[in-house]
Short mmCIF file of C-alpha atoms in Angstrom, two decimals:
data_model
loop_
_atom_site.label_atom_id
_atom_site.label_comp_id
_atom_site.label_asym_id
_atom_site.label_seq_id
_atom_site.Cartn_x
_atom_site.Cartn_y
_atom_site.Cartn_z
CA UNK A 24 0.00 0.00 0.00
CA UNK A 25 1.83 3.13 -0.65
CA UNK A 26 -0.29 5.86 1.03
CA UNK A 27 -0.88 3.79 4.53
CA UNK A 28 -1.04 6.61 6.74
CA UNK A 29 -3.51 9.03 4.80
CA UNK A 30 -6.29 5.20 4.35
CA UNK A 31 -5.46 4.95 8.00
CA UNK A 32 -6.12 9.12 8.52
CA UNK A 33 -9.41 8.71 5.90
CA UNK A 34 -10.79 5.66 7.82
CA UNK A 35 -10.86 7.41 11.17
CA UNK A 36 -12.37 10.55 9.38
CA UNK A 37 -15.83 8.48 9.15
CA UNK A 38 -15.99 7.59 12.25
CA UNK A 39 -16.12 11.13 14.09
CA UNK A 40 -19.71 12.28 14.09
CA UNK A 41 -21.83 15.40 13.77
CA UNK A 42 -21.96 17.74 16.42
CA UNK A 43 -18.91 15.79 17.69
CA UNK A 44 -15.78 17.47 19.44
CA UNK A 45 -12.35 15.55 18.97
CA UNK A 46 -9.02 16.38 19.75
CA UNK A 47 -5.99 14.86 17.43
CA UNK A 48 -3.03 13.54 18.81
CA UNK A 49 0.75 14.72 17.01
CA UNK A 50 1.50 12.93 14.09
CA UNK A 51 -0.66 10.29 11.92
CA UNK A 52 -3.69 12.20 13.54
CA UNK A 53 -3.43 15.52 11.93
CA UNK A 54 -3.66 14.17 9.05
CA UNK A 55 -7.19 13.74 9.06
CA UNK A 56 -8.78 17.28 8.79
CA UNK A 57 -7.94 16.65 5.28
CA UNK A 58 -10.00 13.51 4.95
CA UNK A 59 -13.62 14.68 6.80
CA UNK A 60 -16.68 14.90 5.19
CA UNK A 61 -17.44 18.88 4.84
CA UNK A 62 -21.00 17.69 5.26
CA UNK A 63 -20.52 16.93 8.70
CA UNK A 64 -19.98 19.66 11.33
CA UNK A 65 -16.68 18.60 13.53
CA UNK A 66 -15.20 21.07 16.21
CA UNK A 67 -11.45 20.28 16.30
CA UNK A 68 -9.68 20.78 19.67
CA UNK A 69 -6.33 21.02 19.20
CA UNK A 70 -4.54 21.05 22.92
CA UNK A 71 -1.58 23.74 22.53
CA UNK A 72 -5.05 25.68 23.00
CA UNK A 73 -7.96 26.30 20.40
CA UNK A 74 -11.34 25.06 18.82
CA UNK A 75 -11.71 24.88 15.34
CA UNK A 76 -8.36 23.19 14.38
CA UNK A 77 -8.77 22.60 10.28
CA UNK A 78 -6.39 21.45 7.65
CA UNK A 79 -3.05 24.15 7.11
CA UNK A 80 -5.14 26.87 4.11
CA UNK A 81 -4.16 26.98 0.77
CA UNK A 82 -2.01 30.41 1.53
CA UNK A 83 -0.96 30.08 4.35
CA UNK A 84 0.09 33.22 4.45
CA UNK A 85 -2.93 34.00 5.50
CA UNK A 86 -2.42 32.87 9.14
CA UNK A 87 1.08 32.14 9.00
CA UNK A 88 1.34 31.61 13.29
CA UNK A 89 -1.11 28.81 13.84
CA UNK A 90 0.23 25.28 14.50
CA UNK A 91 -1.05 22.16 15.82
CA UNK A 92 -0.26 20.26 19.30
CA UNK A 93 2.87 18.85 17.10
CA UNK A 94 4.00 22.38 15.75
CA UNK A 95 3.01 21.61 12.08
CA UNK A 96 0.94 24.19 10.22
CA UNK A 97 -2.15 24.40 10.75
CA UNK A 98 -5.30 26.00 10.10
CA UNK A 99 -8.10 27.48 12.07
CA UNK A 100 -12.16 27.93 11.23
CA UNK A 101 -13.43 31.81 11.12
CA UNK A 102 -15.48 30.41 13.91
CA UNK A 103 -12.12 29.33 16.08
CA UNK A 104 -11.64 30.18 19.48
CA UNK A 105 -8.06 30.49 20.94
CA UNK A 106 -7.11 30.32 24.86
CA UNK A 107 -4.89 29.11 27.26
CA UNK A 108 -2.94 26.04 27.65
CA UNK A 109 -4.54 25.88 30.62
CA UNK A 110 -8.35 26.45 29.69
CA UNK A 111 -7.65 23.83 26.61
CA UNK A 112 -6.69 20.71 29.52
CA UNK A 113 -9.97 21.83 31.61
CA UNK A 114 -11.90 21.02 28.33
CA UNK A 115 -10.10 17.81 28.48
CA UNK A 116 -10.27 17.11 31.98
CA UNK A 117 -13.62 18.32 32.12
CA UNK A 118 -15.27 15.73 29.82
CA UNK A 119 -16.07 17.78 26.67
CA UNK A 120 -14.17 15.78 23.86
CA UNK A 121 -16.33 13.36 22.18
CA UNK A 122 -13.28 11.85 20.94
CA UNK A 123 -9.60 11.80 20.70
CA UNK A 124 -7.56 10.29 18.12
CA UNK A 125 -4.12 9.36 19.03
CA UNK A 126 -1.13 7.06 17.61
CA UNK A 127 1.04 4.64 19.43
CA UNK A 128 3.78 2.95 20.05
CA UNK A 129 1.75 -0.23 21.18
CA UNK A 130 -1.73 -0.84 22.25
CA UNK A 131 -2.56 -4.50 23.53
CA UNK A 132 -6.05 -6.62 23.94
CA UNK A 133 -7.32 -5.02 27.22
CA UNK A 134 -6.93 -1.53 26.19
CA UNK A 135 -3.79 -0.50 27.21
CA UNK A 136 -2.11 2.03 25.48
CA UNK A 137 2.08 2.73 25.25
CA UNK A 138 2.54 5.73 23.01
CA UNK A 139 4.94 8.04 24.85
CA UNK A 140 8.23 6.37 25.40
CA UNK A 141 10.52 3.69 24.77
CA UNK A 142 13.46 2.88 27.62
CA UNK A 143 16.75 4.59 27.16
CA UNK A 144 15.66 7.01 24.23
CA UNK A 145 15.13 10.67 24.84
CA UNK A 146 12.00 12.10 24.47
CA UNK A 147 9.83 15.35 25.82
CA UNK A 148 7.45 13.42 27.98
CA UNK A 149 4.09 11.96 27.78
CA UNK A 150 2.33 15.67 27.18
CA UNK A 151 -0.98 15.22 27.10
CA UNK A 152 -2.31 11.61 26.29
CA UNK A 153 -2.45 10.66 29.68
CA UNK A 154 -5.84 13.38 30.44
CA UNK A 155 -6.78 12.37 27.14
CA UNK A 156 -7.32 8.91 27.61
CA UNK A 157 -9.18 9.37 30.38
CA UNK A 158 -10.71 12.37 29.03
CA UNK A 159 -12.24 12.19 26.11
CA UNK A 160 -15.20 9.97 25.67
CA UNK A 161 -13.96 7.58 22.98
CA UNK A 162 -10.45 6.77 22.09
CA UNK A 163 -8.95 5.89 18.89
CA UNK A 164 -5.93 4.76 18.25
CA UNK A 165 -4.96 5.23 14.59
CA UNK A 166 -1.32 3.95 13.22
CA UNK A 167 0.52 1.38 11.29
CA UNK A 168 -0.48 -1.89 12.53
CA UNK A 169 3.37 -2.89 12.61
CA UNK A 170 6.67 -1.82 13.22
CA UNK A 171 9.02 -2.78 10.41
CA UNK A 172 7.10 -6.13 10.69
CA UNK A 173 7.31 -6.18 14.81
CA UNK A 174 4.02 -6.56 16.51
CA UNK A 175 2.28 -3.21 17.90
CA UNK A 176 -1.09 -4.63 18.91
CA UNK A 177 -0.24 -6.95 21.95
CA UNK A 178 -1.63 -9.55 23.79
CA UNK A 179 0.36 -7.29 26.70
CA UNK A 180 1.96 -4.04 26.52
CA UNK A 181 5.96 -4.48 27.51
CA UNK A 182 6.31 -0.46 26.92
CA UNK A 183 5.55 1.32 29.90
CA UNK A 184 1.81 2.64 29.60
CA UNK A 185 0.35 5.77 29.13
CA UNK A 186 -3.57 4.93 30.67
CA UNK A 187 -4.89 1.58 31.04
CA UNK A 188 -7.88 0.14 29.44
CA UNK A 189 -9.19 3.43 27.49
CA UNK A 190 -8.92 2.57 23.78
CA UNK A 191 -11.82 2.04 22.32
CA UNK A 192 -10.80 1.22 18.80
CA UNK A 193 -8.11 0.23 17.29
CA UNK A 194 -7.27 1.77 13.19
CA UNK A 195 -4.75 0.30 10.84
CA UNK A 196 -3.77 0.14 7.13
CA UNK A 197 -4.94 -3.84 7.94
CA UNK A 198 -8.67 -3.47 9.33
CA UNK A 199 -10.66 -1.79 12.21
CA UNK A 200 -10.62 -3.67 15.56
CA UNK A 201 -12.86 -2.91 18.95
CA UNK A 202 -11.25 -3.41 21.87
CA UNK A 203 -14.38 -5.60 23.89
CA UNK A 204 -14.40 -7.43 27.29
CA UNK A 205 -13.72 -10.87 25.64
CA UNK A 206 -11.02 -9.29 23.40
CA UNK A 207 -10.05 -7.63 20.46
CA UNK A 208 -13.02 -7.81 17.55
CA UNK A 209 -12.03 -7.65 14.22
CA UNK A 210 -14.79 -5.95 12.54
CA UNK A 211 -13.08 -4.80 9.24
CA UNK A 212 -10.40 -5.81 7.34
CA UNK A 213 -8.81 -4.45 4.51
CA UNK A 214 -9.42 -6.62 1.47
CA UNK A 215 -5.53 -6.14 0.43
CA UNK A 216 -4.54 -8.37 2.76
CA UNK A 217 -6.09 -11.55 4.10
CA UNK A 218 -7.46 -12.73 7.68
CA UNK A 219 -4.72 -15.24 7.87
CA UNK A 220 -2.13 -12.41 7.42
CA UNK A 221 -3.53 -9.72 9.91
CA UNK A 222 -3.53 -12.06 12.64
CA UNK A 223 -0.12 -13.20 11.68
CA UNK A 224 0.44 -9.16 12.17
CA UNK A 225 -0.93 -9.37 15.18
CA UNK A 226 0.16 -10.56 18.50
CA UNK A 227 -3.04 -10.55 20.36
CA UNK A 228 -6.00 -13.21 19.35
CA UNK A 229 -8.08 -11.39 17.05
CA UNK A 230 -11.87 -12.42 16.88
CA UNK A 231 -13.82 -12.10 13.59
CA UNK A 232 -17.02 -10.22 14.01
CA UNK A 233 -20.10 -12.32 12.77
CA UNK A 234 -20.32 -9.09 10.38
CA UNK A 235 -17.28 -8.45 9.05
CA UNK A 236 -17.32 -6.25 6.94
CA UNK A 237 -14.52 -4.97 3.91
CA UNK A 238 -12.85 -1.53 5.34
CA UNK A 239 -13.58 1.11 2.94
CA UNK A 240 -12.68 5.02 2.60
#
């Protein structure tokens, strides 16, 4: 597949619902302003502090200071709102994201979620995943569903964790997986690939939905 990240990005993008309020995590994440339905009105949190986060404008020119949470261009709606670092976590903390869409370094089949470090490499810190896990009403994890062909969806995290048990759904390149009481449930799947080789990309026991469906953008 040569575009992984942007299916992965355009996948999420129909899952987040009118009326809905969703913050995106750095990296694979803000990359899907670009893919949502303009039908659809989104509010876009973005946590370095505003509402109405959009995809960087043609001319950027034209606002030339506004970044996302990972200090990549950005843009804003004429209906944004900017405030403080500050006010932004409260909205967090305070329960009023719908949903938050995050990458990670590994995610395993209870819900746990590594996505801030790995041992011995430098990094800024965990910023703010850990309120939004716990945060945001729904939590979707969206990145490649390997590592150069190491496992990143776990029967049991080994990185040290971010939140435990808050993902709600799991988004790859491979299929769409919902993290359940009896397990991980694979309810789409990428026709590119078979069943027999995204379970052999994945460590933890994958069950097949009775309506499995083909993942489509």
């Amino acid at each position: 597949m040569e575009d992984k990240k942007g299916f992965i990005a355009a996948r999420v993008a129909k899952e987040l619902k009118d009326g809905d309020v969703v913050n995106l995590g750095i990296g694979l994440p803000t990359l899907v302003p670009s893919y949502l339905d303009p039908s659809v009105s989104i509010t876009l949190q973005s946590e370095n502090g505003f509402l109405g986060l959009k995809a960087q404008a043609d001319n950027p020119e034209d606002a030339p200071y506004i970044v996302n949470a990972g200090g990549a261009p950005a843009g804003v709606e004429p209906t944004g709102a900017f405030f403080s670092s500050a006010d932004s976590f409260a909205i967090i903390r305070g329960g009023h994201v719908d949903a938050t869409v995050l990458g990670s370094l590994q995610v395993d089949e209870k819900g746990n979620i590594a996505n801030w470090i790995i041992p011995g490499k430098m990094v800024p810190g965990m910023g703010g995943a850990m309120d939004l896990v716990v945060g945001a009403r729904k939590v979707i994890v969206a990145m490649e569903h390997t590592n150069k062909g190491v496992h990143k969806i776990l029967k049991e995290c080994t990185l040290p964790l971010t939140a435990k048990g808050q993902v709600n759904m799991i988004v790859t390149e491979m299929g769409v997986m919902d993290v359940t009481p009896e397990g991980l449930v694979l309810t789409e799947y990428n026709p590119e690939f078979t069943l027999e080789e995204i379970q052999e990309a994945t460590e933890a026991k994958l069950i097949i939905s009775e309506n499995l469906k083909e993942m489509t953008v």
